[in-house]
Short mmCIF file of C-alpha atoms and ligand atoms in Angstrom, two decimals:
data_model
loop_
_atom_site.label_atom_id
_atom_site.label_comp_id
_atom_site.label_asym_id
_atom_site.label_seq_id
_atom_site.Cartn_x
_atom_site.Cartn_y
_atom_site.Cartn_z
CA UNK Y 211 151.02 -33.98 32.12
CA UNK Y 212 147.39 -34.52 31.50
CA UNK Y 213 145.18 -33.25 28.74
CA UNK Y 214 141.66 -32.24 28.62
CA UNK Y 215 139.25 -31.91 25.68
CA UNK Y 216 137.19 -28.50 25.91
CA UNK Y 217 134.57 -27.98 23.16
CA UNK Y 218 133.66 -24.56 22.48
CA UNK Y 219 136.60 -22.97 23.95
CA UNK Y 220 136.45 -19.99 21.41
CA UNK Y 221 133.22 -18.73 22.95
CA UNK Y 222 132.33 -16.81 26.04
CA UNK Y 223 132.52 -19.15 28.95
CA UNK Y 224 134.99 -21.77 26.86
CA UNK Y 225 137.53 -19.03 26.38
CA UNK Y 226 137.35 -17.81 30.18
CA UNK Y 227 138.07 -21.64 31.28
CA UNK Y 228 140.41 -22.16 28.60
CA UNK Y 229 142.40 -19.02 29.98
CA UNK Y 230 141.74 -20.43 33.76
CA UNK Y 231 143.25 -23.95 33.06
CA UNK Y 232 146.28 -22.53 31.01
CA UNK Y 233 147.27 -20.12 33.82
CA UNK Y 234 145.95 -21.84 36.73
CA UNK Y 235 146.67 -25.53 35.92
CA UNK Y 236 149.29 -27.93 34.44
CA UNK Y 237 147.18 -29.16 32.12
CA UNK Y 238 147.09 -29.39 28.43
CA UNK Y 239 144.24 -27.93 26.63
CA UNK Y 240 142.48 -29.26 23.13
CA UNK Y 241 140.41 -26.56 22.14
CA UNK Y 242 137.72 -27.66 19.72
CA UNK Y 243 135.65 -25.63 18.04
CA UNK Y 244 133.65 -24.60 14.85
CA UNK Y 245 134.14 -21.00 15.04
CA UNK Y 246 130.44 -20.47 14.49
CA UNK Y 247 129.49 -16.16 14.52
CA UNK Y 248 129.98 -16.76 18.36
CA UNK Y 249 133.71 -18.34 18.07
CA UNK Y 250 136.19 -15.72 18.51
CA UNK Y 251 140.01 -16.46 18.78
CA UNK Y 252 140.33 -12.72 19.46
CA UNK Y 253 139.64 -13.76 22.98
CA UNK Y 254 142.53 -15.84 23.66
CA UNK Y 255 145.09 -13.83 21.66
CA UNK Y 256 147.02 -14.14 24.70
CA UNK Y 257 147.16 -17.76 24.45
CA UNK Y 258 147.34 -17.78 20.37
CA UNK Y 259 151.47 -19.36 20.64
CA UNK Y 260 151.15 -21.40 24.26
CA UNK Y 261 152.55 -24.58 24.04
CA UNK Y 262 149.97 -26.59 26.28
CA UNK Y 263 146.91 -24.35 24.32
CA UNK Y 264 146.31 -26.47 20.80
CA UNK Y 265 143.34 -25.31 18.58
CA UNK Y 266 141.38 -27.18 16.34
CA UNK Y 267 138.65 -25.95 14.02
CA UNK Y 268 136.20 -28.77 14.47
CA UNK Y 269 132.52 -29.54 14.20
CA UNK Y 270 130.91 -31.60 17.17
CA UNK Y 271 129.02 -33.11 14.44
CA UNK Y 272 131.59 -34.93 12.71
CA UNK Y 273 132.25 -38.06 14.40
CA UNK Y 274 135.43 -38.80 12.41
CA UNK Y 275 137.14 -35.49 13.14
CA UNK Y 276 136.37 -36.02 17.13
CA UNK Y 277 137.20 -40.03 16.61
CA UNK Y 278 140.75 -38.62 15.58
CA UNK Y 279 141.43 -35.92 17.86
CA UNK Y 280 140.49 -38.40 20.84
CA UNK Y 281 143.11 -40.85 19.28
CA UNK Y 282 145.78 -37.92 18.62
CA UNK Y 283 145.65 -36.49 22.01
CA UNK Y 284 144.52 -39.16 24.47
CA UNK Y 285 142.56 -36.87 26.57
CA UNK Y 286 141.99 -37.68 30.56
CA UNK Y 287 138.42 -35.81 30.26
CA UNK Y 288 136.11 -33.78 28.18
CA UNK Y 289 134.05 -30.65 29.24
CA UNK Y 290 131.87 -29.74 26.93
CA UNK Y 291 130.55 -26.30 26.19
CA UNK Y 292 129.67 -26.08 22.51
CA UNK Y 293 126.23 -25.03 21.91
CA UNK Y 294 123.91 -22.69 19.63
CA UNK Y 295 123.64 -20.22 22.94
CA UNK Y 296 121.12 -17.30 22.36
CA UNK Y 297 117.47 -17.78 22.89
CA UNK Y 298 116.35 -14.81 20.72
CA UNK Y 299 118.04 -16.93 17.70
CA UNK Y 300 116.58 -20.09 18.68
CA UNK Y 301 112.84 -18.07 18.22
CA UNK Y 302 114.06 -17.00 15.06
CA UNK Y 303 115.80 -20.54 13.46
CA UNK Y 304 116.17 -23.82 15.83
CA UNK Y 305 117.72 -25.86 13.24
CA UNK Y 306 121.31 -25.35 13.96
CA UNK Y 307 120.09 -25.64 17.92
CA UNK Y 308 118.83 -29.24 17.34
CA UNK Y 309 121.96 -29.64 15.20
CA UNK Y 310 124.41 -28.66 17.40
CA UNK Y 311 123.32 -29.02 21.16
CA UNK Y 312 121.31 -32.35 20.33
CA UNK Y 313 122.85 -34.03 17.32
CA UNK Y 314 126.65 -32.87 18.39
CA UNK Y 315 126.21 -33.48 21.86
CA UNK Y 316 125.30 -37.09 20.49
CA UNK Y 317 128.21 -37.53 18.56
CA UNK Y 318 130.60 -36.34 21.26
CA UNK Y 319 129.16 -38.75 23.75
CA UNK Y 320 129.48 -41.29 20.95
CA UNK Y 321 132.91 -40.52 20.36
CA UNK Y 322 133.87 -40.15 23.98
CA UNK Y 323 132.39 -43.57 24.88
CA UNK Y 324 134.08 -45.59 22.26
CA UNK Y 325 137.48 -44.06 23.03
CA UNK Y 326 136.98 -44.25 27.33
CA UNK Y 327 135.38 -47.95 26.29
CA UNK Y 328 139.21 -48.83 25.25
CA UNK Y 329 140.96 -47.16 27.95
CA UNK Y 330 142.88 -49.56 30.75
CA UNK Y 331 140.61 -49.60 33.94
CA UNK Y 332 142.63 -46.90 36.01
CA UNK Y 333 142.10 -44.84 33.41
CA UNK Y 334 138.52 -45.24 32.53
CA UNK Y 335 137.31 -44.62 35.91
CA UNK Y 336 139.09 -41.46 36.26
CA UNK Y 337 137.93 -40.47 32.73
CA UNK Y 338 135.08 -37.47 33.11
CA UNK Y 339 132.98 -36.07 30.45
CA UNK Y 340 131.48 -32.91 32.10
CA UNK Y 341 128.59 -31.53 30.41
CA UNK Y 342 128.13 -27.82 30.69
CA UNK Y 343 124.31 -26.76 31.12
CA UNK Y 344 121.71 -24.19 31.72
CA UNK Y 345 119.17 -23.64 34.16
CA UNK Y 346 116.61 -22.70 31.42
CA UNK Y 347 116.27 -26.41 31.40
CA UNK Y 348 113.91 -25.82 34.88
CA UNK Y 349 111.74 -23.42 32.79
CA UNK Y 350 110.18 -20.24 34.36
CA UNK Y 351 109.76 -19.62 38.36
CA UNK Y 352 106.99 -17.31 39.80
CA UNK Y 353 107.91 -14.64 42.42
CA UNK Y 354 109.00 -17.03 44.86
CA UNK Y 355 111.28 -20.44 44.90
CA UNK Y 356 114.91 -21.68 43.34
CA UNK Y 357 115.73 -23.99 41.02
CA UNK Y 358 116.80 -27.15 42.89
CA UNK Y 359 118.99 -29.87 40.73
CA UNK Y 360 115.68 -32.16 41.71
CA UNK Y 361 113.64 -29.94 39.79
CA UNK Y 362 111.43 -31.17 36.98
CA UNK Y 363 112.52 -30.39 33.33
CA UNK Y 364 110.15 -27.37 31.66
CA UNK Y 365 112.04 -26.14 29.13
CA UNK Y 366 110.06 -23.21 27.07
CA UNK Y 367 112.24 -21.91 24.25
CA UNK Y 368 113.59 -23.92 21.30
CA UNK Y 369 117.02 -23.54 22.95
CA UNK Y 370 116.20 -24.82 26.50
CA UNK Y 371 114.36 -27.09 24.89
CA UNK Y 372 117.51 -28.16 22.86
CA UNK Y 373 119.82 -28.17 26.03
CA UNK Y 374 117.15 -30.29 28.03
CA UNK Y 375 117.39 -32.64 25.27
CA UNK Y 376 121.44 -32.61 25.69
CA UNK Y 377 121.26 -32.89 29.31
CA UNK Y 378 119.14 -36.30 29.03
CA UNK Y 379 121.19 -37.88 26.62
CA UNK Y 380 124.25 -37.57 28.85
CA UNK Y 381 122.35 -38.72 31.80
CA UNK Y 382 121.59 -41.46 29.46
CA UNK Y 383 124.68 -42.54 28.53
CA UNK Y 384 126.03 -42.47 32.21
CA UNK Y 385 123.04 -44.54 33.54
CA UNK Y 386 123.10 -47.04 30.23
CA UNK Y 387 126.74 -47.30 29.45
CA UNK Y 388 128.45 -46.22 32.84
CA UNK Y 389 130.13 -43.36 31.05
CA UNK Y 390 131.74 -41.12 34.08
CA UNK Y 391 129.36 -38.24 33.29
CA UNK Y 392 128.78 -34.76 35.65
CA UNK Y 393 126.94 -31.98 34.57
CA UNK Y 394 126.47 -28.62 35.80
CA UNK Y 395 123.35 -26.19 35.47
CA UNK Y 396 124.24 -22.55 35.73
CA UNK Y 397 122.88 -19.18 35.38
CA UNK Y 398 123.32 -16.29 33.24
CA UNK Y 399 126.74 -15.05 33.11
CA UNK Y 400 128.42 -11.90 32.18
CA UNK Y 401 131.91 -10.78 31.96
CA UNK Y 402 134.60 -10.29 29.18
CA UNK Y 403 134.35 -11.35 25.81
CA UNK Y 404 130.75 -11.93 25.95
CA UNK Y 405 129.04 -11.59 22.47
CA UNK Y 406 126.88 -8.46 21.97
CA UNK Y 407 123.73 -10.10 21.18
CA UNK Y 408 123.16 -10.89 25.09
CA UNK Y 409 121.61 -8.34 27.75
CA UNK Y 410 124.44 -6.78 29.27
CA UNK Y 411 127.47 -6.18 26.45
CA UNK Y 412 124.47 -5.15 24.15
CA UNK Y 413 123.71 -2.49 26.45
CA UNK Y 414 126.79 -1.44 27.22
CA UNK Y 415 127.82 -1.17 23.22
CA UNK Y 416 124.30 0.70 22.54
CA UNK Y 417 125.23 2.95 25.60
CA UNK Y 418 128.34 4.31 24.32
CA UNK Y 419 127.35 4.29 20.67
CA UNK Y 420 124.62 6.41 21.23
CA UNK Y 421 121.86 4.13 20.51
CA UNK Y 422 118.88 2.65 22.21
CA UNK Y 423 118.81 0.47 25.05
CA UNK Y 424 116.00 -1.89 23.97
CA UNK Y 425 114.21 -3.48 27.15
CA UNK Y 426 111.84 -6.27 26.40
CA UNK Y 427 108.42 -5.61 27.70
CA UNK Y 428 108.12 -4.10 31.30
CA UNK Y 429 112.29 -5.05 31.91
CA UNK Y 430 110.58 -6.92 35.05
CA UNK Y 431 111.60 -10.22 33.88
CA UNK Y 432 114.50 -11.65 36.26
CA UNK Y 433 117.72 -13.18 36.07
CA UNK Y 434 120.43 -14.53 38.22
CA UNK Y 435 123.76 -13.06 37.41
CA UNK Y 436 127.13 -14.82 37.75
CA UNK Y 437 130.48 -13.40 36.78
CA UNK Y 438 132.08 -15.28 34.10
CA UNK Y 439 135.37 -16.38 36.11
CA UNK Y 440 133.45 -17.73 38.83
CA UNK Y 441 131.44 -20.00 36.73
CA UNK Y 442 134.76 -21.31 35.10
CA UNK Y 443 136.26 -21.90 38.66
CA UNK Y 444 132.77 -24.10 39.54
CA UNK Y 445 133.41 -25.96 35.80
CA UNK Y 446 137.01 -26.72 37.02
CA UNK Y 447 135.95 -27.60 40.50
CA UNK Y 448 133.20 -30.36 39.53
CA UNK Y 449 135.26 -31.85 36.66
CA UNK Y 450 137.56 -32.37 39.30
CA UNK Y 451 135.74 -33.12 42.54
CA UNK Y 452 132.37 -33.90 41.09
CA UNK Y 453 130.71 -37.06 41.46
CA UNK Y 454 129.94 -39.39 38.53
CA UNK Y 455 126.10 -39.06 37.75
CA UNK Y 456 125.50 -36.42 39.61
CA UNK Y 457 124.38 -32.72 38.71
CA UNK Y 458 125.54 -29.47 40.47
CA UNK Y 459 123.83 -26.04 40.43
CA UNK Y 460 125.90 -23.07 39.98
CA UNK Y 461 124.42 -19.29 40.07
CA UNK Y 462 125.59 -16.16 42.10
CA UNK Y 463 122.86 -15.22 44.16
CA UNK Y 464 122.40 -11.91 42.41
CA UNK Y 465 118.84 -12.03 41.41
CA UNK Y 466 117.63 -8.61 39.67
CA UNK Y 467 115.23 -7.30 37.04
CA UNK Y 468 116.57 -6.12 33.61
CA UNK Y 469 115.59 -2.76 34.41
CA UNK Y 470 117.96 -2.84 37.48
CA UNK Y 471 121.04 -4.69 35.31
CA UNK Y 472 120.37 -1.44 32.59
CA UNK Y 473 119.89 0.74 35.46
CA UNK Y 474 123.36 -0.35 37.64
CA UNK Y 475 125.37 -0.06 34.07
CA UNK Y 476 123.61 3.27 32.96
CA UNK Y 477 124.90 4.87 36.29
CA UNK Y 478 128.78 2.91 35.97
CA UNK Y 479 128.50 4.36 32.59
CA UNK Y 480 127.69 7.70 33.75
CA UNK Y 481 130.55 7.42 36.45
CA UNK Y 482 133.15 5.66 34.31
CA UNK Y 483 132.27 7.52 30.76
CA UNK Y 484 130.08 10.21 31.07
CA UNK Y 485 128.25 11.55 28.01
CA UNK Y 486 129.87 14.51 26.37
CA UNK Y 487 126.43 15.98 26.33
CA UNK Y 488 126.03 15.69 30.04
CA UNK Y 489 122.76 13.56 29.62
CA UNK Y 490 122.38 10.43 31.36
CA UNK Y 491 122.82 7.12 29.65
CA UNK Y 492 119.51 5.85 31.39
CA UNK Y 493 117.69 8.46 29.04
CA UNK Y 494 118.63 6.03 26.15
CA UNK Y 495 116.37 3.13 27.35
CA UNK Y 496 113.18 1.79 25.17
CA UNK Y 497 110.67 -0.52 25.55
CA UNK Y 498 110.05 -2.57 22.71
CA UNK Y 499 108.26 -6.01 21.83
CA UNK Y 500 108.71 -8.39 24.15
CA UNK Y 501 110.08 -12.05 23.56
CA UNK Y 502 107.79 -14.61 22.37
CA UNK Y 503 107.29 -16.91 25.58
CA UNK Y 504 109.53 -14.99 27.89
CA UNK Y 505 110.75 -16.77 30.94
CA UNK Y 506 109.50 -14.73 34.01
CA UNK Y 507 112.42 -15.64 36.56
CA UNK Y 508 115.15 -17.58 37.02
CA UNK Y 509 117.06 -18.26 40.30
CA UNK Y 510 119.35 -20.71 41.52
CA UNK Y 511 119.78 -22.63 44.49
CA UNK Y 512 123.73 -23.33 44.60
CA UNK Y 513 123.63 -25.01 47.78
CA UNK Y 514 124.93 -28.43 46.82
CA UNK Y 515 128.13 -27.23 45.17
CA UNK Y 516 128.56 -25.00 48.20
CA UNK Y 517 128.14 -27.44 50.61
CA UNK Y 518 129.66 -30.58 48.84
CA UNK Y 519 132.57 -29.02 46.71
CA UNK Y 520 133.32 -25.92 48.69
CA UNK Y 521 132.85 -23.79 46.02
CA UNK Y 522 131.63 -19.91 46.33
CA UNK Y 523 131.72 -17.07 43.91
CA UNK Y 524 134.19 -14.45 44.56
CA UNK Y 525 132.75 -11.53 42.90
CA UNK Y 526 129.88 -9.38 43.94
CA UNK Y 527 126.95 -8.32 41.40
CA UNK Y 528 129.02 -4.57 42.16
CA UNK Y 529 132.20 -6.19 41.30
CA UNK Y 530 131.20 -7.96 38.52
CA UNK Y 531 129.26 -5.67 36.74
CA UNK Y 532 132.12 -2.57 37.21
CA UNK Y 533 135.00 -4.92 36.16
CA UNK Y 534 132.69 -5.78 32.99
CA UNK Y 535 132.24 -2.24 31.98
CA UNK Y 536 135.90 -1.29 32.60
CA UNK Y 537 136.93 -4.70 30.51
CA UNK Y 538 134.07 -3.42 27.45
CA UNK Y 539 135.79 0.22 27.52
CA UNK Y 540 139.13 -0.62 27.90
CA UNK Y 541 138.49 -3.29 24.72
CA UNK Y 542 136.83 -1.14 22.04
CA UNK Y 543 138.53 -3.05 19.22
CA UNK Y 544 137.02 -6.49 20.74
CA UNK Y 545 133.89 -5.14 20.40
CA UNK Y 546 134.48 -3.04 17.01
CA UNK Y 547 136.07 -6.41 15.42
CA UNK Y 548 133.02 -8.78 16.25
CA UNK Y 549 130.57 -5.41 15.44
CA UNK Y 550 132.38 -5.21 11.79
CA UNK Y 551 133.17 -8.96 11.04
CA UNK Y 552 136.61 -7.79 11.59
CA UNK Y 553 137.35 -10.78 14.25
CA UNK Y 554 137.54 -13.42 11.26
CA UNK Y 555 140.55 -11.80 9.52
CA UNK Y 556 142.31 -11.61 13.03
CA UNK Y 557 141.80 -15.09 13.06
CA UNK Y 558 143.25 -15.78 9.79
CA UNK Y 559 146.22 -13.43 10.30
CA UNK Y 560 146.65 -14.74 13.61
CA UNK Y 561 145.89 -18.69 13.33
CA UNK Y 562 146.26 -19.22 10.02
CA UNK Y 563 145.55 -22.68 8.50
CA UNK Y 564 144.44 -23.81 11.90
CA UNK Y 565 141.00 -22.02 10.95
P1 NAD R 214 128.49 -18.82 23.13
O1 NAD R 214 127.86 -18.86 22.52
O2 NAD R 214 129.52 -17.65 23.46
O3 NAD R 214 129.93 -19.83 22.63
C1 NAD R 214 129.42 -21.13 22.01
C2 NAD R 214 130.88 -21.29 21.42
O4 NAD R 214 130.87 -23.22 20.81
C3 NAD R 214 131.40 -20.53 20.15
O5 NAD R 214 132.70 -20.50 20.19
C4 NAD R 214 130.80 -21.43 18.86
O6 NAD R 214 131.65 -21.38 18.07
C5 NAD R 214 130.79 -22.91 19.59
N1 NAD R 214 130.45 -23.96 18.40
C6 NAD R 214 128.96 -23.82 17.99
N2 NAD R 214 128.47 -25.09 17.20
C7 NAD R 214 129.28 -25.80 17.37
C8 NAD R 214 129.54 -26.81 17.02
N3 NAD R 214 128.67 -27.71 15.77
N4 NAD R 214 131.27 -27.37 16.74
C9 NAD R 214 132.22 -26.92 17.32
N5 NAD R 214 131.59 -25.96 18.26
C10 NAD R 214 130.70 -24.95 18.21
O7 NAD R 214 128.20 -19.55 24.08
P2 NAD R 214 128.69 -19.62 25.44
O8 NAD R 214 127.56 -18.31 26.61
O9 NAD R 214 130.06 -19.37 26.08
O10 NAD R 214 128.06 -20.68 26.55
C11 NAD R 214 129.11 -21.92 26.65
C12 NAD R 214 127.89 -22.89 27.10
O11 NAD R 214 127.56 -22.58 28.40
C13 NAD R 214 126.54 -23.63 26.43
O12 NAD R 214 126.67 -24.88 26.57
C14 NAD R 214 125.60 -22.37 26.93
O13 NAD R 214 124.47 -23.62 26.75
C15 NAD R 214 126.04 -22.86 28.59
N6 NAD R 214 125.54 -22.19 29.15
C16 NAD R 214 125.84 -20.46 28.92
C17 NAD R 214 125.35 -19.23 30.20
C18 NAD R 214 125.22 -18.06 29.84
O14 NAD R 214 125.00 -17.34 30.34
N7 NAD R 214 125.94 -17.56 28.48
C19 NAD R 214 125.08 -19.80 31.10
C20 NAD R 214 124.85 -21.42 31.72
C21 NAD R 214 125.13 -22.28 30.52
O1 DAU R 215 119.85 -18.73 32.55
C1 DAU R 215 120.88 -19.07 31.50
C2 DAU R 215 120.96 -18.24 30.10
O2 DAU R 215 121.35 -16.84 30.17
C3 DAU R 215 122.04 -19.63 28.94
O3 DAU R 215 122.05 -20.49 29.10
C4 DAU R 215 121.91 -18.56 27.76
O4 DAU R 215 123.18 -19.45 27.19
C5 DAU R 215 122.22 -17.04 27.51
O5 DAU R 215 122.27 -16.21 26.63
C6 DAU R 215 121.35 -16.14 28.55
O6 DAU R 215 120.00 -16.56 28.57
P1 DAU R 215 119.12 -15.22 28.35
O7 DAU R 215 118.03 -15.42 27.60
O8 DAU R 215 118.64 -14.98 29.73
O9 DAU R 215 120.20 -13.73 28.24
P2 DAU R 215 119.83 -12.93 27.27
O10 DAU R 215 121.00 -11.70 27.82
O11 DAU R 215 119.44 -13.04 25.89
O12 DAU R 215 118.69 -11.69 27.93
C7 DAU R 215 119.05 -11.74 29.14
C8 DAU R 215 117.36 -11.00 30.00
O13 DAU R 215 117.78 -9.61 29.17
C9 DAU R 215 116.31 -11.57 29.29
O14 DAU R 215 114.94 -11.36 30.02
C10 DAU R 215 116.23 -10.88 27.96
C11 DAU R 215 116.01 -9.40 28.29
N1 DAU R 215 116.74 -8.65 27.45
C12 DAU R 215 117.72 -9.05 26.18
C13 DAU R 215 118.39 -8.27 25.16
C14 DAU R 215 119.20 -9.12 24.38
C15 DAU R 215 116.09 -7.67 26.90
O15 DAU R 215 115.31 -6.85 27.60
N2 DAU R 215 116.85 -7.03 25.89
C16 DAU R 215 117.47 -7.26 24.82
O16 DAU R 215 118.02 -6.29 24.04
#
């Protein structure tokens, strides 16, 4: 049985990836996560005692702990998702983004390199370090054009600058030391278990809680939305079949303005959970002060991963959004625990001294 280290596996995308790996492969997963405010093992409640899922509460900035995990578990590779991920938080407090996204990636690269250097030749060439990144490193598009892997980096927020720095470190570790890295840059994800600070879960939660739906500025910024399980499938495909040193863009071909996204959510909720007073959810929309430096438009050209690795998203925007709204309506405790902070106590009860 082969072993994979996954960092950030208690987060939104990481938990979807861990579930895919346990349910659809034979791999053993060592899930390394610091459990910041965004880490939530309740998202992996079904795998709490699975024999191929081992959780370790570890900070990726802790070199000694990482060395111990590599030595103890002898992994065949790493998929690195751990990061500070929310743009608004990076604007209000960039320090954690520099620490985790840059220093943490550097520390993980060095721990991986030390371990990889000591492997036998066959294991050395089979080893992969997969760095999970974002389309935000390419900056903002105008009304036309798509992000290609070859676009210049032009990050605009503290978050995207820290991710860009981590991408450059990964590239350098491949070029200089020969570490077999692959990298992916993905567009906006949505789906179950996303922390309700991000647009889609925030709007669903606020709508059913009878709160305002705060739209930054005019709501005409464009994002390219991808259902999280489609991203997880792409990550595994790149880990298994991507060429070392290469990067792959991942996106859903679903460009929408923020207003279109919120209106879609409101109509789905009108249909799936009509308001008791007969009003439409769209009446809860309000325009609020714009995000400083707000990138206008992101859109991915996913041609390379489609052509070279045969990946295509399964979900359309319509099917993915319906599934997402259904999940949030069916799992009010998950959201309530996050909002109240109860998920911390849930983790203590169910994961005990591992957290
Ligand atoms: P998330 O915020 O939901 O999860 C991040 C996870 O990392 C959390 O479980 C957190 O506890 C953990 N973490 C944070 N700092 C850590 C540290 N120092 N050591 C160990 N663990 C730590 O994020 P997400 O949305 O799941 O994003 C995962 C990755 O994918 C990130 O690298 C992000 O940049 C990238 N990405 C996200 C999106 C998106 O739309 N969400 C799109 C493209 C790329
Ligand atoms: O493009 C990939 C990136 O997508 C990832 O790298 C990030 O980790 C992820 O957080 C996401 O970044 P965004 O800033 O695009 O996502 P967010 O959900 O914060 O915002 C989406 C859009 O909605 C953006 O244009 C800002 C707007 N917005 C957001 C919130 C939270 C609002 O209008 N109102 C809101 O309350």
